[in-house]
Each structure stands twice: as C-alpha cells, then as structure tokens.
Amino acid sequence: MYYYDDLGRIRTRRKIINSSLYQEFFEYNNIGQFFKYTFPDNFRVRYAYNTYGELSHIYDDGTSELICEIDSVNIQNVYLVTKQESIICTMLTEW
C-alpha cells in the first residue's frame, strides 16, 4: 500500500510479507527534493544535492557518515558512484 502527501508524493510504502509488515518512509525538503529515506529496519539515509539541484551525496542519517558520493549523472539518469556501498547506492539512486 502506498500513502501520499498533499502534493501527491509518496510518504509511506507498506508491504506484508509472510504476515510481517514492512514499512518504508520518504521525506522531502522544503523545495520538494527527495531528502530522507527510512528502510523497513529503520536505517535512514539522507540525500544531499549540489547547487544545480543534482544528487551529490548520500549519508547515513544517524551518524552522518558518507555512504556514497555521486560523481555524475548521464543522460539516462544513471548515477556514477565512488564509494564502497555500491549496492545501497544503486538502490538509493533508483528513485
């Protein structure tokens, strides 16, 4: 199930898998950019943008540790990353 805010942006996604509820939460900054994402296990990441409004970094919201840095975005919006957590970065940049 999806739940949306007043602007039509996804706020919560709920899934039931094997009778267990999994929830994901989405937050946006004051200019409407995707800002924070909370995984079903409550791990939360924060997105940072450059002065052009392009995604530039993804941080662990609890520790502020850098998870990945985005080098560039190609014409198909595929993000090129430079840090270790590539599986997380790939998933987090698919939004």
Short mmCIF file of C-alpha atoms in Angstrom, two decimals:
data_model
loop_
_atom_site.label_atom_id
_atom_site.label_comp_id
_atom_site.label_asym_id
_atom_site.label_seq_id
_atom_site.Cartn_x
_atom_site.Cartn_y
_atom_site.Cartn_z
CA MET A 1 0.00 0.00 0.00
CA TYR A 2 1.17 3.48 -0.80
CA TYR A 3 0.35 6.64 1.13
CA TYR A 4 0.87 10.09 -0.35
CA ASP A 5 1.19 13.64 0.96
CA ASP A 6 -0.95 16.59 -0.13
CA LEU A 7 1.36 17.19 -3.11
CA GLY A 8 0.96 13.64 -4.40
CA ARG A 9 4.43 12.48 -3.30
CA ILE A 10 4.85 9.07 -1.76
CA ARG A 11 5.24 9.29 2.04
CA THR A 12 4.88 5.66 3.16
CA ARG A 13 5.01 2.31 1.45
CA ARG A 14 3.74 -0.71 3.36
CA LYS A 15 4.17 -4.34 2.37
CA ILE A 16 3.08 -7.51 4.10
CA ILE A 17 5.44 -10.40 3.50
CA ASN A 18 4.82 -13.73 5.26
CA SER A 19 2.45 -11.99 7.70
CA SER A 20 5.10 -9.37 8.64
CA LEU A 21 4.56 -5.68 8.00
CA TYR A 22 7.43 -3.80 6.32
CA GLN A 23 7.27 -0.02 6.10
CA GLU A 24 9.38 2.46 4.19
CA PHE A 25 9.20 6.22 4.76
CA PHE A 26 10.01 9.03 2.35
CA GLU A 27 10.70 12.65 3.30
CA TYR A 28 11.20 15.74 1.17
CA ASN A 29 12.99 19.02 1.81
CA ASN A 30 11.41 22.45 1.62
CA ILE A 31 12.00 22.70 -2.15
CA GLY A 32 10.47 19.31 -2.87
CA GLN A 33 13.60 17.21 -3.33
CA PHE A 34 13.68 13.66 -2.04
CA PHE A 35 15.57 14.18 1.23
CA LYS A 36 15.36 11.16 3.56
CA TYR A 37 14.51 7.52 3.16
CA THR A 38 13.84 5.08 6.00
CA PHE A 39 14.28 1.37 5.30
CA PRO A 40 11.99 -1.23 6.88
CA ASP A 41 14.69 -1.95 9.51
CA ASN A 42 14.66 1.79 10.48
CA PHE A 43 18.04 2.51 8.88
CA ARG A 44 17.70 6.02 7.48
CA VAL A 45 19.68 7.80 4.78
CA ARG A 46 19.85 11.47 3.86
CA TYR A 47 20.29 12.80 0.35
CA ALA A 48 22.37 15.89 -0.41
CA TYR A 49 22.26 17.96 -3.59
CA ASN A 50 24.71 20.31 -5.29
CA THR A 51 23.99 23.91 -6.24
CA TYR A 52 22.42 22.73 -9.51
CA GLY A 53 19.90 20.60 -7.64
CA GLU A 54 21.56 17.32 -8.66
CA LEU A 55 22.04 14.46 -6.23
CA SER A 56 25.64 14.62 -4.98
CA HIS A 57 25.94 12.56 -1.76
CA ILE A 58 24.08 10.01 0.32
CA TYR A 59 24.69 9.90 4.09
CA ASP A 60 23.75 7.67 6.99
CA ASP A 61 21.25 9.96 8.72
CA GLY A 62 22.09 8.63 12.18
CA THR A 63 25.87 9.06 12.04
CA SER A 64 26.27 11.49 9.11
CA GLU A 65 28.79 9.04 7.64
CA LEU A 66 29.14 9.31 3.89
CA ILE A 67 27.66 6.23 2.19
CA CYS A 68 28.40 7.30 -1.36
CA GLU A 69 29.35 10.25 -3.46
CA ILE A 70 27.77 10.75 -6.84
CA ASP A 71 30.34 11.64 -9.49
CA SER A 72 27.99 12.41 -12.33
CA VAL A 73 24.65 11.64 -13.90
CA ASN A 74 24.47 10.56 -17.51
CA ILE A 75 21.67 11.25 -19.98
CA GLN A 76 19.62 8.26 -18.76
CA ASN A 77 19.86 9.47 -15.12
CA VAL A 78 22.23 6.66 -14.23
CA TYR A 79 24.31 7.75 -11.27
CA LEU A 80 28.03 7.01 -11.19
CA VAL A 81 29.22 6.50 -7.62
CA THR A 82 32.65 6.44 -5.99
CA LYS A 83 32.28 4.85 -2.59
CA GLN A 84 32.10 1.33 -1.26
CA GLU A 85 28.43 0.72 -0.52
CA SER A 86 27.60 0.33 -4.21
CA ILE A 87 24.57 -1.93 -3.73
CA ILE A 88 22.98 0.58 -1.37
CA CYS A 89 23.91 3.47 -3.65
CA THR A 90 22.46 1.77 -6.70
CA MET A 91 19.19 1.12 -4.91
CA LEU A 92 19.02 4.59 -3.36
CA THR A 93 19.54 6.36 -6.65
CA GLU A 94 16.73 4.50 -8.44
CA TRP A 95 14.09 6.85 -7.04
#
